[in-house]
Amino acid sequence: MNFKNLNLINPIIRAVTETGYSKPTEIQCNAVPPILEGRDVVGSAQSGTGKTAAFVMPILQLLKRHTPEHKEIRILILTPTSELAIQLEENLGIYSKYLPLSQLSVYEGIPIGSQLAALRKRVDILVATPGRLLDLQNQRHIDLSKIEILVLDKADKMLNMGFINDVKNVVKLLPQKRQNLFFSTTMPGSVRHFAGTILNNPVEVIVSPVSSTAQTAKQAVCFVEKEKKTDVQADALQKKNIRSLVFTRTKHVANKLVQQP
Ligand code: AMP
C-alpha cells in the first residue's frame, strides 16, 4: 500500500513524502478511505500510530475538492490541551504545504486579542480547545454555522478533563448535516457512549497499539533480594554500558541509585 493507493491527491502526497514517510501506517490505510467517502469515523489509536495524519490528510483533500467562495470556518478540530492544539496546527501546516488552505488554532494561555485578529482573516480549519472556543463564540467572534467536518481528537482525554459539557455545547452550535470524526486513545464504555451521541452510522477503525519496545532491545527479568537491588542495578548499568531510564518509587531511592559507586 502506498499513499497513491489511498487516492490522495498529489499536493498531499508530495507534502507527506517530503516529511520522509514512504508508506501509510495501518490507521492511515484504514481511516483515509472512509473519510474521503464522507463517512463518519470512530477511531481508536494510540499516539505514535500516525493517527493525526490519518485524519488530517483526507480532511484537507475534502476541503480542497470543493472550495466555494466563502469566509467561514469549514472544519473544526477540538482537542483537550493547548499543546495538542499547537501540534495539530503544525501538522496541518506540514500536510497542507501545497494547498491554498489556511488554519488557525485557538487555545488558553495566549491573549485573546491576538486570536481575534487572526480570526478576522480567512480560516478554513480551526483547531480549538473547547473552553477557548466557547469564550470566543460567546463574544460572537466565531461563526460555526458552516462547519462541514467536526473532528474530536483525544476524546478520552477530553472526557477525563471534564470537557464533556463544553463539547456538547459546541456541538449544538454546528449544522446538523456534517461529517464527524472521533478519535480516542482508549475506548471505554463512557467514551463509546459519548461517541454514540455525536456520530452517525460510523465506520469503526481500531489499530493495535504501537509496540513500546524496539525490536533490537533485549529484555530480561532479574529476581534479587531487596537489599541487593541497588547494587545489582548499579552493576548492570555500569558494566553493561546500558543506555537506560530508571524509574523509582521515591526520590530517596533515586538519589541512592545515582550515588552508588
Ligand atoms: P501520531 O500518531 O499522530 O501521534 O503520529 C506519530 C508520529 O508518526 C508523528 O511523528 C508523525 O509525524 C509520524 N507519522 C505519521 N504518518 C507516518 C507515516 N506514514 N510513516 C511514518 N511516520 C508517520
GROMACS .gro file of C-alpha atoms and ligand atoms in nm:
model
  284
    1MET     CA    1   0.000   0.000   0.000
    2ASN     CA    2   0.127   0.349  -0.080
    3PHE     CA    3  -0.019   0.698  -0.050
    4LYS     CA    4  -0.138   0.693  -0.414
    5ASN     CA    5  -0.340   0.376  -0.350
    6LEU     CA    6  -0.527   0.573  -0.085
    7ASN     CA    7  -0.645   0.808  -0.361
    8LEU     CA    8  -0.478   1.105  -0.202
    9ILE     CA    9  -0.413   1.397  -0.434
   10ASN     CA   10  -0.065   1.493  -0.548
   11PRO     CA   11  -0.017   1.807  -0.335
   12ILE     CA   12  -0.078   1.599  -0.023
   13ILE     CA   13   0.137   1.305  -0.136
   14ARG     CA   14   0.416   1.549  -0.216
   15ALA     CA   15   0.399   1.710   0.127
   16VAL     CA   16   0.386   1.372   0.304
   17THR     CA   17   0.672   1.230   0.100
   18GLU     CA   18   0.886   1.533   0.181
   19THR     CA   19   0.847   1.454   0.550
   20GLY     CA   20   1.021   1.125   0.474
   21TYR     CA   21   0.727   0.885   0.509
   22SER     CA   22   0.734   0.620   0.240
   23LYS     CA   23   0.408   0.437   0.309
   24PRO     CA   24   0.089   0.489   0.507
   25THR     CA   25   0.057   0.342   0.855
   26GLU     CA   26  -0.219   0.094   0.947
   27ILE     CA   27  -0.457   0.358   1.079
   28GLN     CA   28  -0.398   0.571   0.770
   29CYS     CA   29  -0.479   0.273   0.543
   30ASN     CA   30  -0.798   0.206   0.736
   31ALA     CA   31  -0.922   0.558   0.810
   32VAL     CA   32  -0.840   0.756   0.495
   33PRO     CA   33  -1.081   0.574   0.253
   34PRO     CA   34  -1.400   0.609   0.464
   35ILE     CA   35  -1.316   0.970   0.550
   36LEU     CA   36  -1.269   1.051   0.181
   37GLU     CA   37  -1.609   0.887   0.116
   38GLY     CA   38  -1.763   1.133   0.360
   39ARG     CA   39  -1.841   0.871   0.626
   40ASP     CA   40  -1.834   0.933   1.000
   41VAL     CA   41  -1.541   0.752   1.157
   42VAL     CA   42  -1.467   0.645   1.510
   43GLY     CA   43  -1.102   0.557   1.553
   44SER     CA   44  -0.916   0.406   1.842
   45ALA     CA   45  -0.542   0.450   1.815
   46GLN     CA   46  -0.257   0.549   2.036
   47SER     CA   47  -0.015   0.833   1.975
   48GLY     CA   48   0.267   0.714   1.754
   49THR     CA   49   0.043   0.524   1.513
   50GLY     CA   50   0.022   0.810   1.262
   51LYS     CA   51  -0.331   0.888   1.375
   52THR     CA   52  -0.309   1.265   1.321
   53ALA     CA   53  -0.211   1.233   0.956
   54ALA     CA   54  -0.485   0.969   0.921
   55PHE     CA   55  -0.749   1.236   0.958
   56VAL     CA   56  -0.556   1.548   0.853
   57MET     CA   57  -0.468   1.422   0.503
   58PRO     CA   58  -0.825   1.330   0.397
   59ILE     CA   59  -0.992   1.636   0.550
   60LEU     CA   60  -0.751   1.860   0.361
   61GLN     CA   61  -0.842   1.676   0.044
   62LEU     CA   62  -1.217   1.706   0.110
   63LEU     CA   63  -1.178   2.076   0.169
   64LYS     CA   64  -0.976   2.121  -0.148
   65ARG     CA   65  -1.223   1.918  -0.358
   66HIS     CA   66  -1.494   2.179  -0.337
   67THR     CA   67  -1.382   2.524  -0.238
   68PRO     CA   68  -1.681   2.753  -0.264
   69GLU     CA   69  -1.639   3.125  -0.223
   70HIS     CA   70  -1.658   3.153   0.149
   71LYS     CA   71  -1.518   3.322   0.451
   72GLU     CA   72  -1.649   3.089   0.717
   73ILE     CA   73  -1.464   2.814   0.901
   74ARG     CA   74  -1.537   2.476   0.739
   75ILE     CA   75  -1.354   2.230   0.961
   76LEU     CA   76  -1.342   2.234   1.339
   77ILE     CA   77  -1.091   2.018   1.528
   78LEU     CA   78  -1.147   2.002   1.903
   79THR     CA   79  -0.860   1.890   2.121
   80PRO     CA   80  -0.819   1.899   2.501
   81THR     CA   81  -0.499   2.094   2.557
   82SER     CA   82  -0.306   2.393   2.423
   83GLU     CA   83  -0.003   2.173   2.350
   84LEU     CA   84  -0.212   1.938   2.137
   85ALA     CA   85  -0.370   2.233   1.957
   86ILE     CA   86  -0.025   2.368   1.868
   87GLN     CA   87   0.089   2.026   1.746
   88LEU     CA   88  -0.222   1.988   1.533
   89GLU     CA   89  -0.176   2.329   1.374
   90GLU     CA   90   0.184   2.233   1.294
   91ASN     CA   91   0.069   1.907   1.133
   92LEU     CA   92  -0.193   2.089   0.929
   93GLY     CA   93   0.077   2.326   0.810
   94ILE     CA   94   0.302   2.038   0.702
   95TYR     CA   95   0.042   1.840   0.509
   96SER     CA   96  -0.128   2.144   0.351
   97LYS     CA   97   0.201   2.295   0.236
   98TYR     CA   98   0.097   2.271  -0.131
   99LEU     CA   99  -0.270   2.356  -0.084
  100PRO     CA  100  -0.428   2.701  -0.068
  101LEU     CA  101  -0.584   2.639   0.272
  102SER     CA  102  -0.544   2.825   0.597
  103GLN     CA  103  -0.560   2.705   0.954
  104LEU     CA  104  -0.560   2.862   1.296
  105SER     CA  105  -0.552   2.730   1.647
  106VAL     CA  106  -0.718   2.897   1.946
  107TYR     CA  107  -0.644   2.786   2.300
  108GLU     CA  108  -0.594   2.911   2.651
  109GLY     CA  109  -0.268   3.070   2.751
  110ILE     CA  110  -0.229   3.331   2.480
  111PRO     CA  111  -0.406   3.668   2.475
  112ILE     CA  112  -0.749   3.651   2.320
  113GLY     CA  113  -0.676   3.974   2.131
  114SER     CA  114  -0.416   3.817   1.904
  115GLN     CA  115  -0.656   3.532   1.827
  116LEU     CA  116  -0.931   3.779   1.740
  117ALA     CA  117  -0.705   3.950   1.490
  118ALA     CA  118  -0.619   3.614   1.331
  119LEU     CA  119  -0.987   3.520   1.317
  120ARG     CA  120  -1.066   3.824   1.106
  121LYS     CA  121  -0.868   3.670   0.822
  122ARG     CA  122  -0.990   3.371   0.624
  123VAL     CA  123  -0.968   3.049   0.827
  124ASP     CA  124  -1.058   2.718   0.662
  125ILE     CA  125  -0.967   2.492   0.951
  126LEU     CA  126  -0.992   2.589   1.315
  127VAL     CA  127  -0.819   2.388   1.587
  128ALA     CA  128  -0.953   2.473   1.931
  129THR     CA  129  -0.972   2.373   2.292
  130PRO     CA  130  -1.340   2.364   2.392
  131GLY     CA  131  -1.313   2.633   2.663
  132ARG     CA  132  -1.143   2.896   2.449
  133LEU     CA  133  -1.374   2.823   2.157
  134LEU     CA  134  -1.682   2.883   2.373
  135ASP     CA  135  -1.529   3.204   2.509
  136LEU     CA  136  -1.481   3.333   2.156
  137GLN     CA  137  -1.824   3.216   2.048
  138ASN     CA  138  -1.995   3.377   2.348
  139GLN     CA  139  -1.835   3.704   2.246
  140ARG     CA  140  -1.970   3.649   1.892
  141HIS     CA  141  -1.626   3.629   1.738
  142ILE     CA  142  -1.671   3.292   1.571
  143ASP     CA  143  -1.926   3.166   1.324
  144LEU     CA  144  -1.957   2.787   1.336
  145SER     CA  145  -2.269   2.768   1.121
  146LYS     CA  146  -2.084   2.650   0.809
  147ILE     CA  147  -1.880   2.371   0.966
  148GLU     CA  148  -1.872   2.070   0.732
  149ILE     CA  149  -1.645   1.841   0.936
  150LEU     CA  150  -1.606   1.809   1.311
  151VAL     CA  151  -1.301   1.625   1.444
  152LEU     CA  152  -1.274   1.523   1.808
  153ASP     CA  153  -0.916   1.441   1.890
  154LYS     CA  154  -0.818   1.257   2.209
  155ALA     CA  155  -1.182   1.219   2.311
  156ASP     CA  156  -1.097   1.010   2.618
  157LYS     CA  157  -0.870   1.282   2.750
  158MET     CA  158  -1.140   1.537   2.677
  159LEU     CA  159  -1.380   1.339   2.897
  160ASN     CA  160  -1.123   1.284   3.171
  161MET     CA  161  -1.052   1.656   3.184
  162GLY     CA  162  -1.422   1.729   3.232
  163PHE     CA  163  -1.489   1.889   2.894
  164ILE     CA  164  -1.794   1.680   2.809
  165ASN     CA  165  -2.044   1.963   2.860
  166ASP     CA  166  -1.827   2.213   2.675
  167VAL     CA  167  -1.805   1.972   2.380
  168LYS     CA  168  -2.181   1.915   2.387
  169ASN     CA  169  -2.236   2.292   2.388
  170VAL     CA  170  -2.002   2.333   2.091
  171VAL     CA  171  -2.179   2.055   1.900
  172LYS     CA  172  -2.512   2.237   1.949
  173LEU     CA  173  -2.366   2.532   1.755
  174LEU     CA  174  -2.281   2.322   1.448
  175PRO     CA  175  -2.501   2.243   1.149
  176GLN     CA  176  -2.690   1.912   1.183
  177LYS     CA  177  -2.559   1.791   0.850
  178ARG     CA  178  -2.186   1.740   0.885
  179GLN     CA  179  -1.920   1.469   0.887
  180ASN     CA  180  -1.789   1.363   1.228
  181LEU     CA  181  -1.451   1.208   1.304
  182PHE     CA  182  -1.394   1.086   1.655
  183PHE     CA  183  -1.052   0.969   1.774
  184SER     CA  184  -0.963   0.834   2.112
  185THR     CA  185  -0.662   0.657   2.256
  186THR     CA  186  -0.882   0.424   2.457
  187MET     CA  187  -1.241   0.327   2.404
  188PRO     CA  188  -1.404   0.253   2.743
  189GLY     CA  189  -1.784   0.245   2.772
  190SER     CA  190  -1.811   0.614   2.863
  191VAL     CA  191  -1.619   0.722   2.553
  192ARG     CA  192  -1.816   0.483   2.332
  193HIS     CA  193  -2.140   0.627   2.470
  194PHE     CA  194  -2.016   0.981   2.407
  195ALA     CA  195  -1.923   0.883   2.050
  196GLY     CA  196  -2.274   0.746   2.003
  197THR     CA  197  -2.426   1.087   2.082
  198ILE     CA  198  -2.220   1.257   1.811
  199LEU     CA  199  -2.160   1.010   1.529
  200ASN     CA  200  -2.395   0.895   1.258
  201ASN     CA  201  -2.354   0.532   1.147
  202PRO     CA  202  -1.975   0.547   1.181
  203VAL     CA  203  -1.710   0.324   1.034
  204GLU     CA  204  -1.505   0.186   1.322
  205VAL     CA  205  -1.128   0.184   1.284
  206ILE     CA  206  -0.921   0.020   1.554
  207VAL     CA  207  -0.549  -0.035   1.534
  208SER     CA  208  -0.331  -0.223   1.772
  209PRO     CA  209  -0.102  -0.012   1.988
  210VAL     CA  210   0.246   0.057   1.859
  211SER     CA  211   0.496  -0.176   2.017
  212SER     CA  212   0.656   0.007   2.304
  213THR     CA  213   0.975  -0.198   2.284
  214ALA     CA  214   1.218  -0.163   1.997
  215GLN     CA  215   1.280  -0.494   1.818
  216THR     CA  216   1.651  -0.463   1.883
  217ALA     CA  217   1.607  -0.420   2.259
  218LYS     CA  218   1.681  -0.727   2.467
  219GLN     CA  219   1.468  -0.775   2.777
  220ALA     CA  220   1.546  -0.971   3.092
  221VAL     CA  221   1.395  -1.018   3.433
  222CYS     CA  222   1.620  -1.040   3.732
  223PHE     CA  223   1.492  -1.152   4.072
  224VAL     CA  224   1.703  -1.015   4.358
  225GLU     CA  225   1.677  -0.973   4.733
  226LYS     CA  226   1.555  -0.631   4.830
  227GLU     CA  227   1.879  -0.530   5.000
  228LYS     CA  228   2.085  -0.626   4.692
  229LYS     CA  229   1.863  -0.444   4.446
  230THR     CA  230   2.055  -0.116   4.428
  231ASP     CA  231   2.389  -0.295   4.387
  232VAL     CA  232   2.257  -0.514   4.110
  233GLN     CA  233   2.104  -0.219   3.930
  234ALA     CA  234   2.418  -0.007   3.959
  235ASP     CA  235   2.627  -0.301   3.842
  236ALA     CA  236   2.406  -0.365   3.540
  237LEU     CA  237   2.405   0.000   3.440
  238GLN     CA  238   2.782   0.044   3.465
  239LYS     CA  239   2.927  -0.284   3.346
  240LYS     CA  240   2.699  -0.348   3.054
  241ASN     CA  241   2.706   0.008   2.932
  242ILE     CA  242   2.329   0.010   2.913
  243ARG     CA  243   2.150   0.322   2.797
  244SER     CA  244   1.863   0.338   3.035
  245LEU     CA  245   1.591   0.528   3.206
  246VAL     CA  246   1.525   0.403   3.558
  247PHE     CA  247   1.200   0.474   3.739
  248THR     CA  248   1.198   0.465   4.116
  249ARG     CA  249   0.908   0.500   4.355
  250THR     CA  250   1.073   0.758   4.580
  251LYS     CA  251   1.323   1.042   4.546
  252HIS     CA  252   1.524   0.875   4.816
  253VAL     CA  253   1.578   0.558   4.614
  254ALA     CA  254   1.658   0.762   4.302
  255ASN     CA  255   1.930   0.951   4.494
  256LYS     CA  256   2.066   0.630   4.640
  257LEU     CA  257   2.094   0.473   4.298
  258VAL     CA  258   2.268   0.776   4.147
  259GLN     CA  259   2.516   0.796   4.434
  260GLN     CA  260   2.603   0.428   4.414
  261PRO     CA  261   2.977   0.399   4.343
  262AMP     P1  262   0.057   1.041   1.586
  262AMP     O1  263   0.003   0.902   1.595
  262AMP     O2  264  -0.033   1.131   1.511
  262AMP     O3  265   0.094   1.094   1.722
  262AMP     O4  266   0.191   1.036   1.497
  262AMP     C1  267   0.309   0.980   1.543
  262AMP     C2  268   0.427   1.010   1.454
  262AMP     O5  269   0.419   0.936   1.333
  262AMP     C3  270   0.441   1.154   1.415
  262AMP     O6  271   0.573   1.194   1.443
  262AMP     C4  272   0.418   1.155   1.266
  262AMP     O7  273   0.494   1.254   1.204
  262AMP     C5  274   0.460   1.016   1.225
  262AMP     N1  275   0.396   0.964   1.102
  262AMP     C6  276   0.276   0.999   1.053
  262AMP     N2  277   0.249   0.930   0.939
  262AMP     C7  278   0.356   0.850   0.917
  262AMP     C8  279   0.387   0.754   0.815
  262AMP     N3  280   0.304   0.727   0.715
  262AMP     N4  281   0.504   0.689   0.824
  262AMP     C9  282   0.588   0.714   0.926
  262AMP     N5  283   0.564   0.803   1.026
  262AMP    C10  284   0.448   0.870   1.021
   0.00000   0.00000   0.00000
